[in-house]
PDB file of C-alpha atoms in Angstrom:
ATOM      1  CA  MET A 540     -76.034 -47.174  88.876  1.00 83.00           C
ATOM      2  CA  ASP A 541     -79.117 -49.260  87.097  1.00 87.00           C
ATOM      3  CA  LEU A 542     -80.408 -47.207  83.999  1.00 89.00           C
ATOM      4  CA  LYS A 543     -83.202 -48.696  81.455  1.00 91.00           C
ATOM      5  CA  VAL A 544     -82.404 -50.282  78.654  1.00 92.00           C
ATOM      6  CA  THR A 545     -84.490 -50.438  75.389  1.00 91.00           C
ATOM      7  CA  THR A 546     -84.903 -51.150  72.592  1.00 90.00           C
ATOM      8  CA  LEU A 547     -84.287 -49.472  68.514  1.00 89.00           C
ATOM      9  CA  GLU A 548     -88.144 -49.600  67.728  1.00 87.00           C
ATOM     10  CA  GLY A 549     -87.865 -47.605  71.822  1.00 85.00           C
ATOM     11  CA  LYS A 550     -89.649 -50.174  73.583  1.00 87.00           C
ATOM     12  CA  ASP A 551     -88.074 -51.458  76.814  1.00 85.00           C
ATOM     13  CA  ALA A 552     -85.636 -53.852  77.189  1.00 85.00           C
ATOM     14  CA  GLY A 553     -85.176 -54.472  81.082  1.00 90.00           C
ATOM     15  CA  LYS A 554     -82.430 -52.261  83.097  1.00 91.00           C
ATOM     16  CA  VAL A 555     -78.441 -53.102  82.740  1.00 92.00           C
ATOM     17  CA  SER A 556     -76.107 -52.088  85.950  1.00 90.00           C
ATOM     18  CA  LEU A 557     -72.952 -49.508  85.042  1.00 92.00           C
ATOM     19  CA  SER A 558     -69.839 -49.715  87.228  1.00 92.00           C
ATOM     20  CA  ASP A 559     -69.069 -46.773  89.319  1.00 92.00           C
ATOM     21  CA  ALA A 560     -66.255 -46.734  88.612  1.00 93.00           C
ATOM     22  CA  ILE A 561     -66.026 -46.301  84.772  1.00 94.00           C
ATOM     23  CA  PHE A 562     -69.504 -44.206  84.539  1.00 94.00           C
ATOM     24  CA  GLY A 563     -70.160 -43.188  88.556  1.00 93.00           C
ATOM     25  CA  LEU A 564     -66.624 -40.772  88.660  1.00 94.00           C
ATOM     26  CA  GLU A 565     -67.227 -36.815  89.021  1.00 95.00           C
ATOM     27  CA  PRO A 566     -65.650 -35.250  85.726  1.00 95.00           C
ATOM     28  CA  ARG A 567     -62.071 -33.634  85.638  1.00 96.00           C
ATOM     29  CA  GLU A 568     -62.515 -31.349  83.235  1.00 96.00           C
ATOM     30  CA  ASP A 569     -58.400 -30.756  83.327  1.00 97.00           C
ATOM     31  CA  ILE A 570     -57.706 -34.781  82.560  1.00 97.00           C
ATOM     32  CA  ILE A 571     -60.949 -34.803  79.645  1.00 97.00           C
ATOM     33  CA  ALA A 572     -58.724 -31.828  78.642  1.00 97.00           C
ATOM     34  CA  ARG A 573     -55.549 -33.063  78.038  1.00 97.00           C
ATOM     35  CA  VAL A 574     -56.322 -36.191  76.448  1.00 98.00           C
ATOM     36  CA  ILE A 575     -58.458 -34.014  73.623  1.00 97.00           C
ATOM     37  CA  ARG A 576     -55.532 -32.155  72.983  1.00 97.00           C
ATOM     38  CA  TRP A 577     -53.410 -35.471  72.635  1.00 98.00           C
ATOM     39  CA  GLN A 578     -55.729 -36.771  70.532  1.00 97.00           C
ATOM     40  CA  LEU A 579     -56.135 -33.455  68.232  1.00 97.00           C
ATOM     41  CA  ALA A 580     -52.423 -32.902  67.529  1.00 97.00           C
ATOM     42  CA  LYS A 581     -51.651 -37.123  66.679  1.00 96.00           C
ATOM     43  CA  LYS A 582     -54.337 -36.080  64.028  1.00 95.00           C
ATOM     44  CA  GLN A 583     -52.951 -33.287  62.690  1.00 95.00           C
ATOM     45  CA  GLN A 584     -51.381 -33.891  59.346  1.00 94.00           C
ATOM     46  CA  GLY A 585     -48.028 -31.285  59.825  1.00 94.00           C
ATOM     47  CA  THR A 586     -46.982 -31.118  56.009  1.00 95.00           C
ATOM     48  CA  HIS A 587     -47.078 -27.036  55.937  1.00 94.00           C
ATOM     49  CA  GLN A 588     -43.430 -25.854  54.916  1.00 94.00           C
ATOM     50  CA  SER A 589     -42.334 -22.646  53.221  1.00 95.00           C
ATOM     51  CA  LEU A 590     -39.646 -22.093  51.137  1.00 94.00           C
ATOM     52  CA  THR A 591     -35.892 -21.364  52.910  1.00 93.00           C
ATOM     53  CA  ARG A 592     -33.212 -19.620  50.722  1.00 92.00           C
ATOM     54  CA  GLY A 593     -32.078 -22.766  49.666  1.00 91.00           C
ATOM     55  CA  GLU A 594     -35.275 -23.082  48.158  1.00 93.00           C
ATOM     56  CA  VAL A 595     -36.289 -20.393  46.549  1.00 94.00           C
ATOM     57  CA  ALA A 596     -36.555 -20.341  42.520  1.00 93.00           C
ATOM     58  CA  ARG A 597     -34.820 -17.571  41.997  1.00 91.00           C
ATOM     59  CA  THR A 598     -30.523 -16.264  40.813  1.00 88.00           C
ATOM     60  CA  GLY A 599     -28.193 -16.720  42.951  1.00 83.00           C
ATOM     61  CA  SER A 600     -25.786 -14.142  41.498  1.00 90.00           C
ATOM     62  CA  LYS A 601     -25.353 -10.423  43.292  1.00 92.00           C
ATOM     63  CA  MET A 602     -27.690  -8.014  42.870  1.00 91.00           C
ATOM     64  CA  TYR A 603     -25.772  -5.264  42.182  1.00 92.00           C
ATOM     65  CA  LYS A 604     -22.152  -3.867  43.117  1.00 94.00           C
ATOM     66  CA  GLN A 605     -20.627  -3.794  46.229  1.00 94.00           C
ATOM     67  CA  LYS A 606     -20.407  -0.124  45.854  1.00 94.00           C
ATOM     68  CA  GLY A 607     -20.704   3.156  44.971  1.00 95.00           C
ATOM     69  CA  THR A 608     -24.879   2.632  44.091  1.00 94.00           C
ATOM     70  CA  GLY A 609     -25.315   4.479  47.360  1.00 95.00           C
ATOM     71  CA  ARG A 610     -27.800   1.477  48.692  1.00 94.00           C
ATOM     72  CA  ALA A 611     -27.054  -1.445  51.016  1.00 93.00           C
ATOM     73  CA  ARG A 612     -24.601  -4.311  50.340  1.00 93.00           C
ATOM     74  CA  HIS A 613     -27.353  -6.340  49.333  1.00 93.00           C
ATOM     75  CA  HIS A 614     -26.225  -9.762  47.787  1.00 91.00           C
ATOM     76  CA  SER A 615     -29.431 -12.762  47.240  1.00 92.00           C
ATOM     77  CA  ALA A 616     -32.447 -11.896  45.983  1.00 93.00           C
ATOM     78  CA  ARG A 617     -33.171 -14.966  47.879  1.00 94.00           C
ATOM     79  CA  ALA A 618     -33.235 -12.856  50.791  1.00 93.00           C
ATOM     80  CA  PRO A 619     -36.500 -12.521  53.059  1.00 94.00           C
ATOM     81  CA  GLN A 620     -36.906  -9.088  52.911  1.00 93.00           C
ATOM     82  CA  PHE A 621     -37.281  -8.699  49.610  1.00 93.00           C
ATOM     83  CA  ARG A 622     -40.111  -9.645  47.138  1.00 92.00           C
ATOM     84  CA  GLY A 623     -40.216 -13.697  46.077  1.00 92.00           C
ATOM     85  CA  GLY A 624     -37.502 -14.198  48.970  1.00 94.00           C
ATOM     86  CA  ALA A 625     -38.208 -16.738  51.782  1.00 95.00           C
ATOM     87  CA  LYS A 626     -39.971 -17.015  54.547  1.00 94.00           C
ATOM     88  CA  ALA A 627     -38.240 -15.759  57.551  1.00 93.00           C
ATOM     89  CA  HIS A 628     -38.655 -18.666  61.281  1.00 93.00           C
ATOM     90  CA  GLY A 629     -41.422 -19.987  58.575  1.00 94.00           C
ATOM     91  CA  PRO A 630     -43.048 -23.387  59.284  1.00 95.00           C
ATOM     92  CA  VAL A 631     -41.353 -26.880  58.353  1.00 93.00           C
ATOM     93  CA  SER A 632     -42.963 -30.387  57.940  1.00 95.00           C
ATOM     94  CA  ARG A 633     -42.732 -31.673  61.588  1.00 95.00           C
ATOM     95  CA  SER A 634     -45.138 -33.954  64.004  1.00 96.00           C
ATOM     96  CA  HIS A 635     -47.344 -31.980  66.172  1.00 96.00           C
ATOM     97  CA  ALA A 636     -47.687 -35.775  68.393  1.00 97.00           C
ATOM     98  CA  HIS A 637     -46.793 -35.289  72.292  1.00 96.00           C
ATOM     99  CA  ASP A 638     -46.723 -37.741  74.729  1.00 97.00           C
ATOM    100  CA  LEU A 639     -49.368 -38.784  77.609  1.00 97.00           C
ATOM    101  CA  PRO A 640     -49.183 -41.455  79.983  1.00 97.00           C
ATOM    102  CA  LYS A 641     -51.371 -44.306  79.174  1.00 96.00           C
ATOM    103  CA  GLN A 642     -53.150 -44.352  82.532  1.00 96.00           C
ATOM    104  CA  VAL A 643     -54.151 -40.571  81.639  1.00 97.00           C
ATOM    105  CA  ARG A 644     -55.453 -41.998  78.815  1.00 96.00           C
ATOM    106  CA  ALA A 645     -57.366 -44.413  80.004  1.00 96.00           C
ATOM    107  CA  LEU A 646     -59.135 -42.240  83.088  1.00 97.00           C
ATOM    108  CA  GLY A 647     -59.747 -39.662  80.593  1.00 97.00           C
ATOM    109  CA  LEU A 648     -62.135 -41.517  78.612  1.00 97.00           C
ATOM    110  CA  ARG A 649     -63.383 -42.882  82.693  1.00 96.00           C
ATOM    111  CA  HIS A 650     -64.216 -38.967  83.387  1.00 97.00           C
ATOM    112  CA  ALA A 651     -65.472 -38.617  79.803  1.00 97.00           C
ATOM    113  CA  LEU A 652     -67.803 -41.297  79.880  1.00 96.00           C
ATOM    114  CA  SER A 653     -68.736 -40.254  83.800  1.00 96.00           C
ATOM    115  CA  ALA A 654     -69.216 -36.961  81.908  1.00 96.00           C
ATOM    116  CA  LYS A 655     -72.801 -38.165  80.000  1.00 96.00           C
ATOM    117  CA  ILE A 656     -73.905 -39.705  82.017  1.00 95.00           C
ATOM    118  CA  LYS A 657     -74.134 -36.607  84.560  1.00 95.00           C
ATOM    119  CA  ALA A 658     -75.351 -34.885  81.859  1.00 94.00           C
ATOM    120  CA  ASP A 659     -78.172 -37.858  81.497  1.00 93.00           C
ATOM    121  CA  ASP A 660     -76.878 -38.152  77.701  1.00 94.00           C
ATOM    122  CA  VAL A 661     -76.355 -41.761  77.626  1.00 95.00           C
ATOM    123  CA  ILE A 662     -79.221 -44.151  76.543  1.00 94.00           C
ATOM    124  CA  ILE A 663     -78.540 -48.238  76.653  1.00 95.00           C
ATOM    125  CA  ILE A 664     -79.728 -50.050  73.116  1.00 94.00           C
ATOM    126  CA  ASP A 665     -80.229 -53.781  73.564  1.00 92.00           C
ATOM    127  CA  ASP A 666     -78.564 -54.814  69.993  1.00 91.00           C
ATOM    128  CA  LEU A 667     -77.558 -52.774  67.309  1.00 93.00           C
ATOM    129  CA  VAL A 668     -79.094 -54.259  64.853  1.00 92.00           C
ATOM    130  CA  ALA A 669     -81.305 -53.112  61.273  1.00 91.00           C
ATOM    131  CA  ALA A 670     -82.486 -56.191  59.757  1.00 89.00           C
ATOM    132  CA  GLU A 671     -82.194 -54.143  56.156  1.00 91.00           C
ATOM    133  CA  ALA A 672     -79.688 -51.584  54.734  1.00 92.00           C
ATOM    134  CA  LYS A 673     -82.396 -48.909  54.214  1.00 93.00           C
ATOM    135  CA  THR A 674     -81.334 -45.293  55.606  1.00 94.00           C
ATOM    136  CA  LYS A 675     -84.567 -43.598  55.540  1.00 94.00           C
ATOM    137  CA  ALA A 676     -86.160 -45.972  58.184  1.00 92.00           C
ATOM    138  CA  LEU A 677     -83.345 -45.865  60.312  1.00 93.00           C
ATOM    139  CA  ALA A 678     -83.586 -42.559  60.615  1.00 93.00           C
ATOM    140  CA  GLY A 679     -87.067 -42.503  61.423  1.00 93.00           C
ATOM    141  CA  ALA A 680     -86.402 -44.967  64.199  1.00 92.00           C
ATOM    142  CA  PHE A 681     -83.515 -42.322  65.347  1.00 93.00           C
ATOM    143  CA  ALA A 682     -86.225 -39.250  65.839  1.00 92.00           C
ATOM    144  CA  SER A 683     -88.595 -41.295  67.147  1.00 90.00           C
ATOM    145  CA  LEU A 684     -85.562 -41.987  69.948  1.00 91.00           C
ATOM    146  CA  GLY A 685     -84.877 -37.833  69.693  1.00 90.00           C
ATOM    147  CA  LEU A 686     -81.658 -38.970  68.634  1.00 92.00           C
ATOM    148  CA  THR A 687     -80.632 -36.031  66.081  1.00 92.00           C
ATOM    149  CA  ASN A 688     -76.530 -35.910  67.203  1.00 95.00           C
ATOM    150  CA  ALA A 689     -75.192 -39.254  68.209  1.00 96.00           C
ATOM    151  CA  LEU A 690     -72.596 -41.320  68.854  1.00 97.00           C
ATOM    152  CA  PHE A 691     -73.361 -45.132  69.007  1.00 97.00           C
ATOM    153  CA  ILE A 692     -70.882 -47.781  69.826  1.00 96.00           C
ATOM    154  CA  GLY A 693     -71.140 -51.105  69.882  1.00 94.00           C
ATOM    155  CA  GLY A 694     -69.816 -54.794  70.321  1.00 91.00           C
ATOM    156  CA  ALA A 695     -66.441 -55.204  69.018  1.00 90.00           C
ATOM    157  CA  GLU A 696     -68.422 -56.430  65.199  1.00 92.00           C
ATOM    158  CA  LEU A 697     -70.658 -54.417  64.085  1.00 93.00           C
ATOM    159  CA  ASP A 698     -73.638 -55.171  62.411  1.00 92.00           C
ATOM    160  CA  GLY A 699     -73.630 -54.422  58.228  1.00 92.00           C
ATOM    161  CA  ASN A 700     -76.133 -53.370  57.563  1.00 93.00           C
ATOM    162  CA  PHE A 701     -77.353 -51.121  60.737  1.00 94.00           C
ATOM    163  CA  LYS A 702     -73.311 -49.585  59.752  1.00 94.00           C
ATOM    164  CA  LEU A 703     -74.352 -49.106  56.027  1.00 94.00           C
ATOM    165  CA  ALA A 704     -77.801 -47.595  57.171  1.00 94.00           C
ATOM    166  CA  ALA A 705     -76.440 -44.957  59.094  1.00 94.00           C
ATOM    167  CA  ARG A 706     -73.550 -44.074  57.333  1.00 92.00           C
ATOM    168  CA  ASN A 707     -75.716 -40.913  55.875  1.00 91.00           C
ATOM    169  CA  ILE A 708     -77.507 -39.312  58.545  1.00 95.00           C
ATOM    170  CA  PRO A 709     -75.876 -36.231  59.502  1.00 95.00           C
ATOM    171  CA  ASN A 710     -74.484 -36.285  62.927  1.00 94.00           C
ATOM    172  CA  VAL A 711     -74.531 -39.421  63.800  1.00 95.00           C
ATOM    173  CA  ASP A 712     -71.728 -41.688  64.287  1.00 95.00           C
ATOM    174  CA  VAL A 713     -71.211 -45.471  64.571  1.00 96.00           C
ATOM    175  CA  LEU A 714     -68.663 -47.208  66.093  1.00 95.00           C
ATOM    176  CA  PRO A 715     -67.080 -50.381  67.364  1.00 96.00           C
ATOM    177  CA  ILE A 716     -65.958 -50.735  70.724  1.00 95.00           C
ATOM    178  CA  GLN A 717     -62.452 -50.919  69.899  1.00 95.00           C
ATOM    179  CA  GLY A 718     -63.020 -46.784  68.490  1.00 95.00           C
ATOM    180  CA  ILE A 719     -64.862 -45.569  71.289  1.00 96.00           C
ATOM    181  CA  ASN A 720     -62.153 -42.495  72.424  1.00 96.00           C
ATOM    182  CA  VAL A 721     -62.920 -39.204  74.590  1.00 97.00           C
ATOM    183  CA  TYR A 722     -62.685 -36.668  71.257  1.00 97.00           C
ATOM    184  CA  ASP A 723     -65.584 -38.168  69.487  1.00 96.00           C
ATOM    185  CA  ILE A 724     -67.641 -39.085  72.550  1.00 96.00           C
ATOM    186  CA  LEU A 725     -67.944 -35.435  73.719  1.00 96.00           C
ATOM    187  CA  ARG A 726     -67.847 -34.139  70.060  1.00 95.00           C
ATOM    188  CA  ARG A 727     -71.511 -35.652  69.631  1.00 95.00           C
ATOM    189  CA  GLY A 728     -74.777 -34.603  71.903  1.00 94.00           C
ATOM    190  CA  LYS A 729     -75.783 -38.292  73.197  1.00 95.00           C
ATOM    191  CA  LEU A 730     -73.310 -41.193  73.476  1.00 96.00           C
ATOM    192  CA  VAL A 731     -75.229 -44.411  72.938  1.00 96.00           C
ATOM    193  CA  LEU A 732     -74.225 -47.258  74.000  1.00 96.00           C
ATOM    194  CA  SER A 733     -75.551 -51.371  73.152  1.00 94.00           C
ATOM    195  CA  LYS A 734     -74.618 -53.666  75.453  1.00 93.00           C
ATOM    196  CA  ALA A 735     -72.509 -55.282  73.953  1.00 94.00           C
ATOM    197  CA  ALA A 736     -70.035 -52.211  74.671  1.00 95.00           C
ATOM    198  CA  VAL A 737     -71.004 -52.168  77.693  1.00 94.00           C
ATOM    199  CA  GLU A 738     -69.874 -55.247  78.580  1.00 93.00           C
ATOM    200  CA  ALA A 739     -67.162 -54.763  76.839  1.00 95.00           C
ATOM    201  CA  LEU A 740     -65.432 -51.409  78.766  1.00 94.00           C
ATOM    202  CA  GLU A 741     -66.611 -52.999  82.318  1.00 92.00           C
ATOM    203  CA  GLU A 742     -64.293 -55.941  80.683  1.00 92.00           C
ATOM    204  CA  ARG A 743     -61.481 -53.682  79.824  1.00 92.00           C
ATOM    205  CA  PHE A 744     -61.093 -51.124  83.034  1.00 90.00           C
ATOM    206  CA  LYS A 745     -62.085 -54.193  85.479  1.00 81.00           C
TER     207      LYS A 745
END
């Protein structure tokens, strides 16, 4: 399929041909959901932890004598049923990451790109380059293109001025082609690819 290429100033810069094997699939929500779940699970810190009976700072002596009080036969005040005691079966520090086949991860990326194309939310820019690192100037260019919530994917090396100017604009993310991922593609409204990014994607999925 062919897609129009524009400049950051909104001028026409020709057309680019996109591979149907990458951008022309019928999106499958189940595959996309699996990849997003894998990404978010890997990202989760997993540092939540409650105190066990061995970690609670309370006396270990018997609360009261075994017999003659008329009460239950308790021993330690660290038991979960007492106020200030430990938590029974509480969370422990662990990794939430799980395995996902490499082929499924690659397929998920292609389906996410195809979903954006199908929703008409992909814009091709000839080059993501800014003359100077001025946020106001770049924000004006984005506004003229109707980009208020977007993910920008450049080539292997990002232009320093563009990266600096874009980082203070809300709801705008800029990534090199190596950092492209399903979660970031879908969490932003528009996907803006440079011509270098399109070439790198087609080279990656040959």
